[in-house]
PDB file of C-alpha atoms in Angstrom:
ATOM      1  CA  UNK A   1     -13.719 -25.313  14.779  1.00  0.00           C
ATOM      2  CA  UNK A   2      -9.971 -25.915  15.889  1.00  0.00           C
ATOM      3  CA  UNK A   3      -7.101 -24.676  14.752  1.00  0.00           C
ATOM      4  CA  UNK A   4      -6.583 -27.832  12.903  1.00  0.00           C
ATOM      5  CA  UNK A   5      -9.782 -27.704  11.150  1.00  0.00           C
ATOM      6  CA  UNK A   6      -9.385 -24.172  10.733  1.00  0.00           C
ATOM      7  CA  UNK A   7      -6.416 -24.622   9.104  1.00  0.00           C
ATOM      8  CA  UNK A   8      -8.050 -27.249   6.356  1.00  0.00           C
ATOM      9  CA  UNK A   9     -10.546 -24.867   6.089  1.00  0.00           C
ATOM     10  CA  UNK A  10      -8.701 -21.943   4.222  1.00  0.00           C
ATOM     11  CA  UNK A  11      -9.971 -20.686   1.184  1.00  0.00           C
ATOM     12  CA  UNK A  12      -8.417 -21.000  -2.079  1.00  0.00           C
ATOM     13  CA  UNK A  13      -6.380 -18.234  -3.361  1.00  0.00           C
ATOM     14  CA  UNK A  14      -8.979 -17.736  -5.385  1.00  0.00           C
ATOM     15  CA  UNK A  15     -12.203 -17.392  -3.538  1.00  0.00           C
ATOM     16  CA  UNK A  16     -14.174 -14.867  -3.739  1.00  0.00           C
ATOM     17  CA  UNK A  17     -13.001 -11.925  -0.406  1.00  0.00           C
ATOM     18  CA  UNK A  18     -16.284 -12.248   1.195  1.00  0.00           C
ATOM     19  CA  UNK A  19     -15.037 -15.818   1.763  1.00  0.00           C
ATOM     20  CA  UNK A  20     -11.674 -14.968   3.109  1.00  0.00           C
ATOM     21  CA  UNK A  21     -13.983 -12.339   5.806  1.00  0.00           C
ATOM     22  CA  UNK A  22     -16.019 -15.383   7.372  1.00  0.00           C
ATOM     23  CA  UNK A  23     -12.905 -17.533   7.680  1.00  0.00           C
ATOM     24  CA  UNK A  24     -10.771 -15.150   9.381  1.00  0.00           C
ATOM     25  CA  UNK A  25     -13.455 -14.087  11.721  1.00  0.00           C
ATOM     26  CA  UNK A  26     -14.138 -18.152  12.445  1.00  0.00           C
ATOM     27  CA  UNK A  27     -10.887 -18.677  13.236  1.00  0.00           C
ATOM     28  CA  UNK A  28     -10.157 -19.870  17.145  1.00  0.00           C
ATOM     29  CA  UNK A  29      -6.883 -18.243  17.329  1.00  0.00           C
ATOM     30  CA  UNK A  30      -7.968 -14.529  15.762  1.00  0.00           C
ATOM     31  CA  UNK A  31     -11.391 -14.526  17.307  1.00  0.00           C
ATOM     32  CA  UNK A  32      -8.862 -15.386  20.295  1.00  0.00           C
ATOM     33  CA  UNK A  33      -6.843 -12.099  20.127  1.00  0.00           C
ATOM     34  CA  UNK A  34     -10.105 -10.119  19.429  1.00  0.00           C
ATOM     35  CA  UNK A  35      -9.869  -9.485  16.148  1.00  0.00           C
ATOM     36  CA  UNK A  36     -12.693  -9.455  13.441  1.00  0.00           C
ATOM     37  CA  UNK A  37     -11.643  -8.790   9.707  1.00  0.00           C
ATOM     38  CA  UNK A  38     -14.068  -5.735   8.687  1.00  0.00           C
ATOM     39  CA  UNK A  39     -12.230  -5.708   4.330  1.00  0.00           C
ATOM     40  CA  UNK A  40     -10.539  -7.885   2.708  1.00  0.00           C
ATOM     41  CA  UNK A  41      -8.664  -7.467  -0.541  1.00  0.00           C
ATOM     42  CA  UNK A  42      -6.766  -9.231  -2.736  1.00  0.00           C
ATOM     43  CA  UNK A  43      -3.212  -7.405  -1.265  1.00  0.00           C
ATOM     44  CA  UNK A  44      -4.609  -4.915   1.417  1.00  0.00           C
ATOM     45  CA  UNK A  45      -6.752  -6.319   4.691  1.00  0.00           C
ATOM     46  CA  UNK A  46      -8.594  -3.817   7.529  1.00  0.00           C
ATOM     47  CA  UNK A  47      -9.361  -5.561  10.914  1.00  0.00           C
ATOM     48  CA  UNK A  48     -11.255  -4.631  14.133  1.00  0.00           C
ATOM     49  CA  UNK A  49      -9.049  -5.023  17.412  1.00  0.00           C
ATOM     50  CA  UNK A  50     -12.635  -5.818  19.350  1.00  0.00           C
ATOM     51  CA  UNK A  51     -11.136  -6.770  23.187  1.00  0.00           C
ATOM     52  CA  UNK A  52     -10.026  -9.644  25.097  1.00  0.00           C
ATOM     53  CA  UNK A  53      -9.847 -10.718  28.376  1.00  0.00           C
ATOM     54  CA  UNK A  54      -6.284  -9.353  28.937  1.00  0.00           C
ATOM     55  CA  UNK A  55      -6.900  -6.011  31.669  1.00  0.00           C
ATOM     56  CA  UNK A  56      -5.341  -2.021  30.392  1.00  0.00           C
ATOM     57  CA  UNK A  57      -2.389  -0.458  31.315  1.00  0.00           C
ATOM     58  CA  UNK A  58      -2.270   1.448  33.913  1.00  0.00           C
ATOM     59  CA  UNK A  59      -3.160   4.208  31.395  1.00  0.00           C
ATOM     60  CA  UNK A  60      -5.801   2.671  30.069  1.00  0.00           C
ATOM     61  CA  UNK A  61      -3.751   1.104  26.655  1.00  0.00           C
ATOM     62  CA  UNK A  62      -3.352  -2.001  24.709  1.00  0.00           C
ATOM     63  CA  UNK A  63      -1.120  -3.469  26.827  1.00  0.00           C
ATOM     64  CA  UNK A  64       1.412  -3.422  24.023  1.00  0.00           C
ATOM     65  CA  UNK A  65       2.273  -7.341  24.075  1.00  0.00           C
ATOM     66  CA  UNK A  66      -1.530  -7.738  23.348  1.00  0.00           C
ATOM     67  CA  UNK A  67      -1.011  -5.398  19.965  1.00  0.00           C
ATOM     68  CA  UNK A  68       1.708  -7.362  19.004  1.00  0.00           C
ATOM     69  CA  UNK A  69      -0.087 -10.964  19.205  1.00  0.00           C
ATOM     70  CA  UNK A  70      -2.802  -9.049  16.623  1.00  0.00           C
ATOM     71  CA  UNK A  71      -1.013  -7.716  14.294  1.00  0.00           C
ATOM     72  CA  UNK A  72       0.771 -11.527  14.050  1.00  0.00           C
ATOM     73  CA  UNK A  73      -2.320 -12.936  12.936  1.00  0.00           C
ATOM     74  CA  UNK A  74      -3.364 -10.610  10.960  1.00  0.00           C
ATOM     75  CA  UNK A  75       0.018 -11.325   9.328  1.00  0.00           C
ATOM     76  CA  UNK A  76      -0.439 -14.569   9.097  1.00  0.00           C
ATOM     77  CA  UNK A  77      -4.727 -14.172   7.806  1.00  0.00           C
ATOM     78  CA  UNK A  78      -2.976 -10.821   5.306  1.00  0.00           C
ATOM     79  CA  UNK A  79      -0.425 -14.475   4.324  1.00  0.00           C
ATOM     80  CA  UNK A  80      -2.385 -16.615   3.734  1.00  0.00           C
ATOM     81  CA  UNK A  81      -4.318 -14.999   1.593  1.00  0.00           C
ATOM     82  CA  UNK A  82      -2.205 -13.507  -0.983  1.00  0.00           C
ATOM     83  CA  UNK A  83      -0.178 -17.065  -0.582  1.00  0.00           C
ATOM     84  CA  UNK A  84      -0.988 -19.363  -3.392  1.00  0.00           C
ATOM     85  CA  UNK A  85      -3.394 -22.672  -2.484  1.00  0.00           C
ATOM     86  CA  UNK A  86      -2.322 -25.002  -0.794  1.00  0.00           C
ATOM     87  CA  UNK A  87      -0.041 -22.502   0.625  1.00  0.00           C
ATOM     88  CA  UNK A  88       0.876 -21.283   4.429  1.00  0.00           C
ATOM     89  CA  UNK A  89       2.801 -18.342   5.241  1.00  0.00           C
ATOM     90  CA  UNK A  90       4.181 -19.142   8.865  1.00  0.00           C
ATOM     91  CA  UNK A  91       6.261 -16.209  10.428  1.00  0.00           C
ATOM     92  CA  UNK A  92       9.690 -15.917  11.009  1.00  0.00           C
ATOM     93  CA  UNK A  93       9.980 -11.449  11.635  1.00  0.00           C
ATOM     94  CA  UNK A  94       7.962  -9.927  13.545  1.00  0.00           C
ATOM     95  CA  UNK A  95       9.279  -6.464  14.480  1.00  0.00           C
ATOM     96  CA  UNK A  96       6.699  -3.583  16.304  1.00  0.00           C
ATOM     97  CA  UNK A  97       7.237  -0.386  17.204  1.00  0.00           C
ATOM     98  CA  UNK A  98       5.281   1.575  19.482  1.00  0.00           C
ATOM     99  CA  UNK A  99       4.282   5.720  18.935  1.00  0.00           C
ATOM    100  CA  UNK A 100       1.782   6.095  21.212  1.00  0.00           C
ATOM    101  CA  UNK A 101      -0.717   4.345  23.737  1.00  0.00           C
ATOM    102  CA  UNK A 102      -2.955   2.417  21.754  1.00  0.00           C
ATOM    103  CA  UNK A 103      -6.194   3.524  23.374  1.00  0.00           C
ATOM    104  CA  UNK A 104      -9.996   1.803  22.281  1.00  0.00           C
ATOM    105  CA  UNK A 105     -11.109   1.260  19.909  1.00  0.00           C
ATOM    106  CA  UNK A 106      -7.996   0.575  17.603  1.00  0.00           C
ATOM    107  CA  UNK A 107      -8.376  -0.157  13.978  1.00  0.00           C
ATOM    108  CA  UNK A 108      -5.448  -2.520  12.009  1.00  0.00           C
ATOM    109  CA  UNK A 109      -4.721  -2.134   8.576  1.00  0.00           C
ATOM    110  CA  UNK A 110      -2.697  -5.142   6.895  1.00  0.00           C
ATOM    111  CA  UNK A 111      -0.620  -4.274   3.157  1.00  0.00           C
ATOM    112  CA  UNK A 112       1.208  -7.435   1.725  1.00  0.00           C
ATOM    113  CA  UNK A 113       4.329  -4.591   0.420  1.00  0.00           C
ATOM    114  CA  UNK A 114       6.254  -8.729  -0.925  1.00  0.00           C
ATOM    115  CA  UNK A 115       4.074 -11.611  -1.375  1.00  0.00           C
ATOM    116  CA  UNK A 116       6.787 -14.091  -3.515  1.00  0.00           C
ATOM    117  CA  UNK A 117       6.156 -17.583  -2.999  1.00  0.00           C
ATOM    118  CA  UNK A 118       8.881 -18.181  -0.480  1.00  0.00           C
ATOM    119  CA  UNK A 119       8.924 -15.592   1.553  1.00  0.00           C
ATOM    120  CA  UNK A 120       6.600 -12.300   1.856  1.00  0.00           C
ATOM    121  CA  UNK A 121       6.641  -8.204   3.460  1.00  0.00           C
ATOM    122  CA  UNK A 122       3.212  -7.437   5.237  1.00  0.00           C
ATOM    123  CA  UNK A 123       3.437  -4.209   7.124  1.00  0.00           C
ATOM    124  CA  UNK A 124      -0.003  -3.631   9.527  1.00  0.00           C
ATOM    125  CA  UNK A 125      -0.844  -0.407  10.804  1.00  0.00           C
ATOM    126  CA  UNK A 126      -2.893   0.446  14.468  1.00  0.00           C
ATOM    127  CA  UNK A 127      -4.477   2.867  15.008  1.00  0.00           C
ATOM    128  CA  UNK A 128      -6.694   4.359  18.194  1.00  0.00           C
ATOM    129  CA  UNK A 129      -9.445   5.881  18.737  1.00  0.00           C
ATOM    130  CA  UNK A 130      -8.836   9.766  17.788  1.00  0.00           C
ATOM    131  CA  UNK A 131      -7.138   7.689  13.826  1.00  0.00           C
ATOM    132  CA  UNK A 132      -3.468   8.685  14.781  1.00  0.00           C
ATOM    133  CA  UNK A 133      -1.084   5.758  13.906  1.00  0.00           C
ATOM    134  CA  UNK A 134       0.108   4.020  17.268  1.00  0.00           C
ATOM    135  CA  UNK A 135       1.727   0.906  16.450  1.00  0.00           C
ATOM    136  CA  UNK A 136       3.655   0.047  13.138  1.00  0.00           C
ATOM    137  CA  UNK A 137       4.004  -3.540  12.442  1.00  0.00           C
ATOM    138  CA  UNK A 138       6.377  -5.375   9.725  1.00  0.00           C
ATOM    139  CA  UNK A 139       6.471  -8.826   8.856  1.00  0.00           C
ATOM    140  CA  UNK A 140       8.244 -11.796   6.862  1.00  0.00           C
ATOM    141  CA  UNK A 141       6.279 -14.508   6.737  1.00  0.00           C
ATOM    142  CA  UNK A 142       8.138 -17.942   5.443  1.00  0.00           C
ATOM    143  CA  UNK A 143       5.953 -19.563   3.029  1.00  0.00           C
ATOM    144  CA  UNK A 144       5.554 -24.047   3.191  1.00  0.00           C
ATOM    145  CA  UNK A 145       3.585 -26.409   1.829  1.00  0.00           C
ATOM    146  CA  UNK A 146       0.046 -26.354   4.274  1.00  0.00           C
ATOM    147  CA  UNK A 147       0.433 -29.921   5.205  1.00  0.00           C
ATOM    148  CA  UNK A 148       3.477 -29.107   6.736  1.00  0.00           C
ATOM    149  CA  UNK A 149       2.478 -26.867   8.938  1.00  0.00           C
ATOM    150  CA  UNK A 150      -0.151 -28.331  10.160  1.00  0.00           C
ATOM    151  CA  UNK A 151       1.555 -31.134  13.827  1.00  0.00           C
ATOM    152  CA  UNK A 152       1.637 -33.836  12.911  1.00  0.00           C
ATOM    153  CA  UNK A 153       0.126 -35.366  16.203  1.00  0.00           C
ATOM    154  CA  UNK A 154      -3.119 -34.007  13.755  1.00  0.00           C
ATOM    155  CA  UNK A 155      -2.589 -34.952  10.626  1.00  0.00           C
ATOM    156  CA  UNK A 156      -4.809 -37.740   9.538  1.00  0.00           C
TER     157      UNK A 156
END
């Protein structure tokens, strides 16, 4: 599936959590970011970072840019889950704080802190192999019409 088909296959807001897990796990950018959805609720979800071809840092940690990529994808999925049917959020602000090296395996837990009609606030806490918080990310998502999020060249 390409990203356009993935957006068009977006479950409805009221669909079961299992449908959202399946959608996330099949979405191309989510897969490309090395993510797997462990659970999905109405306002909270858990994910596992399963790796990408990008090399680890010399200290064995996942590169901070890859962590930022992963949490941004997670915020998009969590934002879509809490957004009204027919809408899709995009990242307006992404802030990542790095507390310690991100040693795999990584778990990433997302919480929709605020789910407004136009703006959302989502937090993702990244924990490392020892269960220590290694990063905290917060994002502001701008909610808009789903069809407006698809590039004009691929709209049909």
